[in-house]
Tab-separated table of C-alpha atoms and ligand atoms in Angstrom:
chain	number	residue	atom	x	y	z
J	24	MET	CA	-42.094	-33.873	-32.152
J	25	ASP	CA	-41.766	-31.309	-29.428
J	26	ILE	CA	-40.449	-32.779	-26.237
J	27	ILE	CA	-40.105	-29.519	-24.373
J	28	CYS	CA	-42.849	-27.519	-22.703
J	29	GLU	CA	-42.734	-24.080	-24.259
J	30	ASP	CA	-45.662	-22.868	-22.131
J	31	LYS	CA	-43.289	-22.861	-19.201
J	32	ALA	CA	-41.006	-20.296	-20.859
J	33	ILE	CA	-42.487	-17.354	-18.971
J	34	ILE	CA	-41.200	-13.819	-19.193
J	35	GLN	CA	-40.406	-12.760	-15.655
J	36	PRO	CA	-39.769	-9.134	-14.676
J	37	LEU	CA	-36.721	-8.637	-12.462
J	38	ASN	CA	-37.362	-6.732	-9.249
J	39	GLU	CA	-36.977	-3.065	-9.952
J	40	ASP	CA	-34.735	-2.305	-6.992
J	41	TRP	CA	-32.062	-4.410	-8.705
J	42	TYR	CA	-31.661	-1.866	-11.470
J	43	GLY	CA	-32.858	1.135	-9.501
J	44	GLY	CA	-34.754	3.009	-12.197
J	45	ARG	CA	-31.725	3.195	-14.488
J	46	VAL	CA	-33.769	1.606	-17.292
J	47	ALA	CA	-37.492	1.149	-17.915
J	48	ALA	CA	-37.592	-2.647	-17.488
J	49	ILE	CA	-35.479	-5.772	-17.328
J	50	ASN	CA	-37.260	-9.048	-17.960
J	51	MET	CA	-36.009	-12.581	-18.197
J	52	LEU	CA	-37.205	-15.225	-20.656
J	53	ARG	CA	-37.061	-18.406	-18.596
J	54	LEU	CA	-35.930	-20.961	-21.165
J	55	ASP	CA	-34.362	-22.822	-18.244
J	56	LEU	CA	-37.873	-24.023	-17.367
J	57	VAL	CA	-38.810	-25.761	-20.621
J	58	HIS	CA	-37.240	-29.122	-19.776
J	59	PRO	CA	-35.438	-30.580	-16.749
J	60	VAL	CA	-32.398	-31.744	-18.763
J	61	ILE	CA	-32.547	-30.089	-22.169
J	62	SER	CA	-31.873	-26.444	-21.389
J	63	GLY	CA	-33.866	-24.202	-23.647
J	64	ASN	CA	-31.340	-22.959	-26.142
J	65	LYS	CA	-29.900	-26.454	-26.586
J	66	TRP	CA	-33.269	-27.814	-27.609
J	67	TYR	CA	-33.689	-25.106	-30.230
J	68	LYS	CA	-30.287	-25.914	-31.726
J	69	LEU	CA	-30.995	-29.650	-31.691
J	70	LYS	CA	-34.532	-29.888	-32.978
J	71	ARG	CA	-33.807	-29.337	-36.660
J	72	ASN	CA	-30.667	-31.451	-36.426
J	73	LEU	CA	-32.686	-34.403	-35.187
J	74	GLN	CA	-35.299	-33.797	-37.867
J	75	ALA	CA	-32.570	-33.621	-40.524
J	76	ALA	CA	-31.069	-36.861	-39.214
J	77	LYS	CA	-34.448	-38.534	-39.679
J	78	ASP	CA	-34.958	-36.973	-43.113
J	79	PHE	CA	-31.575	-38.341	-44.185
J	80	GLY	CA	-32.632	-41.758	-42.943
J	81	ALA	CA	-29.772	-41.767	-40.436
J	82	THR	CA	-29.936	-44.503	-37.842
J	83	GLN	CA	-27.873	-42.634	-35.267
J	84	VAL	CA	-26.448	-39.210	-34.481
J	85	LEU	CA	-22.923	-38.449	-33.379
J	86	THR	CA	-21.806	-35.298	-31.635
J	87	PHE	CA	-18.952	-33.820	-29.611
J	88	GLY	CA	-18.426	-32.255	-26.196
J	89	GLY	CA	-16.345	-31.930	-23.047
J	90	ALA	CA	-16.936	-33.696	-19.750
J	91	TYR	CA	-19.297	-30.960	-18.493
J	92	SER	CA	-20.957	-30.169	-21.799
J	93	ASN	CA	-24.562	-28.992	-21.666
J	94	HIS	CA	-24.791	-29.830	-25.363
J	95	LEU	CA	-23.793	-33.453	-24.830
J	96	ILE	CA	-26.307	-34.124	-22.089
J	97	ALA	CA	-29.043	-32.265	-24.007
J	98	THR	CA	-28.312	-34.362	-27.097
J	99	ALA	CA	-28.488	-37.544	-25.030
J	100	ALA	CA	-31.916	-36.550	-23.656
J	101	ALA	CA	-33.314	-35.305	-26.972
J	102	ALA	CA	-32.076	-38.348	-28.885
J	103	GLN	CA	-33.555	-40.639	-26.268
J	104	ALA	CA	-36.920	-38.902	-26.593
J	105	HIS	CA	-36.692	-39.354	-30.370
J	106	HIS	CA	-35.658	-43.018	-30.024
J	107	MET	CA	-32.548	-42.128	-31.987
J	108	PRO	CA	-29.334	-43.899	-30.942
J	109	CYS	CA	-26.511	-41.452	-30.276
J	110	ILE	CA	-22.784	-41.343	-29.801
J	111	GLY	CA	-20.973	-38.700	-27.782
J	112	ILE	CA	-17.344	-38.085	-28.630
J	113	VAL	CA	-15.786	-36.795	-25.417
J	114	ARG	CA	-12.771	-34.495	-25.275
J	115	GLY	CA	-9.821	-35.957	-23.340
J	116	LEU	CA	-8.963	-39.548	-22.497
J	117	TYR	CA	-8.547	-38.460	-18.870
J	118	ALA	CA	-12.296	-37.768	-18.650
J	119	GLN	CA	-12.814	-41.536	-18.653
J	120	ASN	CA	-11.058	-42.115	-15.347
J	121	ALA	CA	-13.473	-40.065	-13.293
J	122	PRO	CA	-16.582	-39.552	-15.421
J	123	SER	CA	-18.473	-36.382	-14.513
J	124	VAL	CA	-22.132	-36.397	-13.504
J	125	THR	CA	-22.825	-34.940	-16.957
J	126	LEU	CA	-21.232	-37.930	-18.652
J	127	LYS	CA	-22.761	-40.500	-16.335
J	128	THR	CA	-26.217	-39.060	-16.874
J	129	SER	CA	-25.704	-38.926	-20.644
J	130	SER	CA	-24.621	-42.535	-20.626
J	131	ASP	CA	-27.608	-43.537	-18.452
J	132	MET	CA	-29.870	-41.955	-21.062
J	133	GLY	CA	-28.393	-44.247	-23.701
J	134	MET	CA	-25.606	-42.178	-25.210
J	135	GLN	CA	-22.590	-44.266	-26.192
J	136	LEU	CA	-19.541	-42.354	-24.958
J	137	VAL	CA	-16.258	-42.492	-26.870
J	138	TYR	CA	-13.256	-40.812	-25.240
J	139	ILE	CA	-10.583	-39.380	-27.512
J	140	SER	CA	-7.386	-37.439	-26.860
J	141	THR	CA	-7.483	-33.651	-26.873
J	142	ALA	CA	-5.228	-33.740	-29.941
J	143	ASP	CA	-7.732	-35.878	-31.851
J	144	TYR	CA	-10.578	-33.779	-30.498
J	145	SER	CA	-9.103	-30.673	-32.080
J	146	ARG	CA	-9.693	-32.352	-35.463
J	147	LYS	CA	-13.440	-32.646	-34.796
J	148	THR	CA	-14.490	-30.521	-37.767
J	149	GLU	CA	-12.163	-32.184	-40.310
J	150	PRO	CA	-14.127	-34.283	-42.831
J	151	GLY	CA	-11.363	-36.911	-42.875
J	152	PHE	CA	-11.488	-37.312	-39.117
J	153	GLN	CA	-15.276	-37.459	-39.129
J	154	GLN	CA	-15.042	-40.200	-41.752
J	155	GLU	CA	-12.676	-42.142	-39.489
J	156	LEU	CA	-15.207	-41.844	-36.679
J	157	THR	CA	-18.146	-43.058	-38.756
J	158	ASP	CA	-16.046	-45.906	-40.187
J	159	LYS	CA	-15.346	-46.984	-36.650
J	160	TYR	CA	-18.661	-46.302	-34.909
J	161	GLY	CA	-21.151	-46.625	-37.727
J	162	ASP	CA	-22.828	-44.330	-40.221
J	163	SER	CA	-24.106	-41.279	-38.387
J	164	PHE	CA	-25.651	-37.895	-38.860
J	165	ILE	CA	-22.997	-35.622	-37.392
J	166	ILE	CA	-24.065	-32.717	-35.220
J	167	PRO	CA	-21.124	-30.389	-34.644
J	168	GLU	CA	-20.068	-29.402	-31.131
J	169	GLY	CA	-22.641	-27.025	-29.653
J	170	GLY	CA	-25.055	-27.699	-32.525
J	171	ALA	CA	-23.195	-25.053	-34.497
J	172	ASN	CA	-24.503	-25.653	-38.005
J	173	ASN	CA	-27.236	-24.330	-40.265
J	174	GLU	CA	-29.904	-26.471	-38.623
J	175	GLY	CA	-28.739	-25.194	-35.237
J	176	ARG	CA	-28.845	-21.557	-36.294
J	177	MET	CA	-32.256	-21.917	-37.920
J	178	GLY	CA	-33.660	-23.667	-34.859
J	179	ALA	CA	-32.173	-21.006	-32.587
J	180	ALA	CA	-34.003	-18.365	-34.618
J	181	ASP	CA	-37.262	-19.838	-33.308
J	182	MET	CA	-36.389	-18.525	-29.845
J	183	ALA	CA	-37.253	-15.106	-31.257
J	184	LEU	CA	-40.888	-16.216	-31.555
J	185	LEU	CA	-41.056	-16.183	-27.756
J	186	ILE	CA	-39.907	-12.562	-27.556
J	187	PRO	CA	-42.626	-9.935	-27.927
J	188	GLY	CA	-41.900	-6.618	-29.615
J	189	GLY	CA	-40.966	-3.496	-27.720
J	190	TYR	CA	-37.598	-4.484	-26.298
J	191	THR	CA	-34.686	-2.176	-27.091
J	192	HIS	CA	-32.124	-4.824	-26.089
J	193	VAL	CA	-32.027	-8.622	-25.929
J	194	CYS	CA	-29.161	-10.247	-24.006
J	195	ILE	CA	-27.899	-13.804	-24.501
J	196	SER	CA	-24.734	-15.621	-23.526
J	197	VAL	CA	-22.375	-16.799	-26.236
J	198	GLY	CA	-20.600	-20.149	-26.532
J	199	THR	CA	-20.361	-21.130	-30.171
J	200	GLY	CA	-22.556	-18.112	-30.939
J	201	THR	CA	-25.184	-20.272	-32.637
J	202	SER	CA	-27.984	-18.975	-30.406
J	203	PHE	CA	-26.783	-15.390	-30.761
J	204	ILE	CA	-26.752	-15.682	-34.563
J	205	GLY	CA	-30.228	-17.209	-34.671
J	206	LEU	CA	-31.664	-14.491	-32.458
J	207	ARG	CA	-29.877	-11.600	-34.122
J	208	ASN	CA	-31.049	-12.637	-37.548
J	209	ALA	CA	-34.634	-13.295	-36.473
J	210	LEU	CA	-35.306	-10.304	-34.228
J	211	CYS	CA	-36.357	-6.995	-35.637
J	212	PRO	CA	-33.412	-4.793	-36.695
J	213	SER	CA	-34.365	-2.021	-34.279
J	214	THR	CA	-33.656	-4.350	-31.328
J	215	THR	CA	-30.000	-4.476	-30.290
J	216	VAL	CA	-28.763	-7.966	-29.430
J	217	LEU	CA	-26.026	-8.115	-26.797
J	218	GLY	CA	-23.917	-11.270	-26.516
J	219	PHE	CA	-21.841	-12.149	-23.444
J	220	ALA	CA	-18.950	-14.535	-24.102
J	221	PRO	CA	-17.592	-16.158	-20.916
J	222	PHE	CA	-14.133	-17.106	-22.143
J	223	LYS	CA	-10.746	-15.531	-22.189
J	224	GLY	CA	-8.642	-14.775	-25.254
J	225	ASN	CA	-8.916	-16.171	-28.778
J	226	ASN	CA	-12.447	-15.025	-29.357
J	227	ASP	CA	-12.565	-15.619	-33.065
J	228	PHE	CA	-15.978	-14.096	-33.630
J	229	ASN	CA	-14.983	-12.785	-37.024
J	230	SER	CA	-14.809	-16.237	-38.523
J	231	ALA	CA	-17.285	-18.130	-36.324
J	232	ILE	CA	-20.123	-15.649	-35.938
J	233	VAL	CA	-19.967	-12.613	-38.207
J	234	PRO	CA	-20.177	-14.517	-41.535
J	235	HIS	CA	-23.558	-15.914	-40.473
J	236	LEU	CA	-25.104	-12.592	-39.515
J	237	ASN	CA	-27.417	-10.893	-41.984
J	238	ASN	CA	-26.098	-7.545	-40.821
J	239	LYS	CA	-22.332	-7.897	-40.559
J	240	THR	CA	-21.653	-4.359	-39.366
J	241	ASN	CA	-22.364	-4.240	-35.664
J	242	GLU	CA	-24.925	-1.480	-35.637
J	243	ASN	CA	-27.494	-3.532	-33.765
J	244	TRP	CA	-25.394	-6.147	-32.017
J	245	HIS	CA	-22.338	-6.358	-29.809
J	246	ILE	CA	-20.447	-9.179	-28.107
J	247	TYR	CA	-18.830	-8.469	-24.737
J	248	THR	CA	-15.869	-10.481	-23.498
J	249	ASN	CA	-15.075	-8.633	-20.247
J	250	TRP	CA	-16.848	-10.946	-17.833
J	251	HIS	CA	-15.104	-14.314	-18.116
J	252	PHE	CA	-14.003	-14.527	-14.435
J	253	GLY	CA	-10.716	-16.177	-15.332
J	254	GLY	CA	-11.912	-18.288	-18.243
J	255	PHE	CA	-14.514	-20.748	-19.438
J	256	GLY	CA	-16.048	-22.696	-16.552
J	257	LYS	CA	-13.991	-20.727	-14.016
J	258	CYS	CA	-15.690	-19.160	-11.065
J	259	ASN	CA	-14.806	-17.237	-7.910
J	260	ASN	CA	-16.442	-16.129	-4.654
J	261	ILE	CA	-17.635	-12.856	-6.110
J	262	LEU	CA	-19.586	-14.715	-8.785
J	263	LEU	CA	-20.962	-17.277	-6.326
J	264	GLN	CA	-22.095	-14.531	-3.979
J	265	PHE	CA	-23.719	-12.735	-6.907
J	266	MET	CA	-25.572	-15.933	-7.858
J	267	ASN	CA	-26.897	-16.391	-4.316
J	268	GLU	CA	-27.978	-12.749	-4.082
J	269	PHE	CA	-29.649	-12.935	-7.474
J	270	TYR	CA	-31.515	-16.040	-6.396
J	271	HIS	CA	-32.715	-14.500	-3.123
J	272	ARG	CA	-33.864	-11.337	-4.848
J	273	HIS	CA	-35.594	-12.756	-7.913
J	274	GLY	CA	-36.040	-16.460	-7.189
J	275	ILE	CA	-34.098	-17.278	-10.332
J	276	PRO	CA	-31.204	-19.773	-10.264
J	277	LEU	CA	-28.321	-18.950	-12.625
J	278	ASP	CA	-25.601	-21.265	-13.935
J	279	MET	CA	-22.041	-20.225	-13.206
J	280	VAL	CA	-20.722	-20.952	-16.706
J	281	TYR	CA	-22.955	-18.680	-18.779
J	282	ASN	CA	-25.932	-16.887	-17.300
J	283	ALA	CA	-24.370	-15.718	-14.032
J	284	LYS	CA	-21.536	-14.060	-15.946
J	285	MET	CA	-23.992	-12.420	-18.327
J	286	MET	CA	-26.147	-11.011	-15.533
J	287	TYR	CA	-23.090	-9.840	-13.613
J	288	GLY	CA	-21.882	-8.061	-16.736
J	289	LEU	CA	-25.283	-6.505	-17.313
J	290	LYS	CA	-25.326	-5.240	-13.737
J	291	GLU	CA	-21.947	-3.556	-14.231
J	292	MET	CA	-23.146	-2.014	-17.480
J	293	LEU	CA	-26.160	-0.618	-15.639
J	294	SER	CA	-23.921	0.916	-12.959
J	295	ASN	CA	-21.744	2.384	-15.678
J	296	GLY	CA	-24.737	4.098	-17.227
J	297	VAL	CA	-24.457	2.303	-20.563
J	298	PHE	CA	-28.226	2.248	-21.154
J	299	SER	CA	-30.662	5.083	-21.597
J	300	LYS	CA	-33.534	5.451	-19.126
J	301	ASN	CA	-36.129	4.190	-21.556
J	302	ALA	CA	-34.253	0.984	-22.405
J	303	ARG	CA	-36.380	-2.150	-22.145
J	304	ILE	CA	-34.092	-5.149	-21.760
J	305	LEU	CA	-34.901	-8.826	-22.181
J	306	CYS	CA	-32.385	-11.383	-20.911
J	307	VAL	CA	-32.648	-14.919	-22.263
J	308	HIS	CA	-32.010	-17.486	-19.522
J	309	THR	CA	-30.439	-20.339	-21.468
J	310	GLY	CA	-30.499	-22.805	-18.574
J	311	GLY	CA	-27.397	-24.943	-18.065
J	312	LEU	CA	-28.017	-25.387	-14.348
J	313	GLN	CA	-26.458	-28.848	-14.392
J	314	GLY	CA	-23.169	-26.977	-14.864
J	315	ASN	CA	-23.347	-25.900	-11.203
J	316	SER	CA	-22.685	-29.388	-9.839
J	317	SER	CA	-19.076	-28.630	-8.866
J	318	VAL	CA	-20.106	-25.596	-6.777
J	319	GLN	CA	-23.507	-26.815	-5.611
J	320	ASP	CA	-22.487	-26.913	-1.953
J	321	GLN	CA	-21.760	-23.182	-2.046
J	322	LEU	CA	-25.128	-22.255	-3.534
J	323	ASP	CA	-28.376	-21.534	-1.703
J	324	PHE	CA	-30.459	-23.201	-4.438
K	506	PLP	C1	-24.484	-23.814	-24.759
K	506	PLP	C2	-24.937	-22.735	-23.892
K	506	PLP	C3	-24.821	-21.394	-24.278
K	506	PLP	C4	-24.152	-20.973	-25.540
K	506	PLP	O1	-24.912	-21.274	-26.672
K	506	PLP	P1	-24.275	-21.102	-28.125
K	506	PLP	O2	-25.413	-21.264	-29.026
K	506	PLP	O3	-23.251	-22.197	-28.289
K	506	PLP	O4	-23.622	-19.781	-28.195
K	506	PLP	C5	-25.320	-20.432	-23.415
K	506	PLP	N1	-25.871	-20.759	-22.245
K	506	PLP	C6	-25.984	-22.037	-21.830
K	506	PLP	C7	-26.575	-22.321	-20.509
K	506	PLP	C8	-25.522	-23.051	-22.637
K	506	PLP	O5	-25.603	-24.318	-22.202
């Protein structure tokens, strides 16, 4: 069952004056438009997980996330649409005292929230710990944090079906890297896939991403880590101003956690002359606009 509206995923050209003739074209694939809650890339990572849960005869799914997690809220919405009960294991007992809008909305959509300490949360991938959780909360199909499993990567590969040929570069932001892996493996080898990771330090791509890539030598992919703006979820006035300008120029809202940092990075790369004049660049807008709630009053959209 498809609960998203793929027809809405238009490819929108950015206004040329933004990149001033430095490349041939920059277009944006608007996956943010496919569903009001389930941002595009999250749906792709979830769809095969939910199917697998059904195939296994699971009666509920269980997944993990922080208080502002796009994955958690997307899972709540997708599971609800599939009439599949779901449990969200939330990082940090403190998150319970002042539940975020993300958590409240997830709970309103029927997700049972279970708060655990950050120490316990760090054991989220251990089979023994997962067993403890299912003993306590009932047999479940477990979807790892961020949908970072085989089903997630295979589903993410389907995003490539929305990307026509002829692009020299495809840009996507990187969290777990699941979407990046899916795209890199599915797109034609002559297209370079650029990932933008918005966090500081400890970027263990070699163990989390590279093993899953068909082409492990980075001839046609690269992951940039320069544009984290102080760390994951961090933001400053420069970024907020960039987001407002971007919105006024192109009519496209960006989220401050992922897509704004990617587009800011791309803009700097353009100024630095990284691309050749005939480059044709496609940026995947992965949505995540609910992540702007804490800075909403400073945004013009
Ligand atoms: C989760 C998310 C990402 C990162 O996706 P991964 O597959 O985990 O790398 C990028 N952008 C947005 C808006 C997201 O919510």
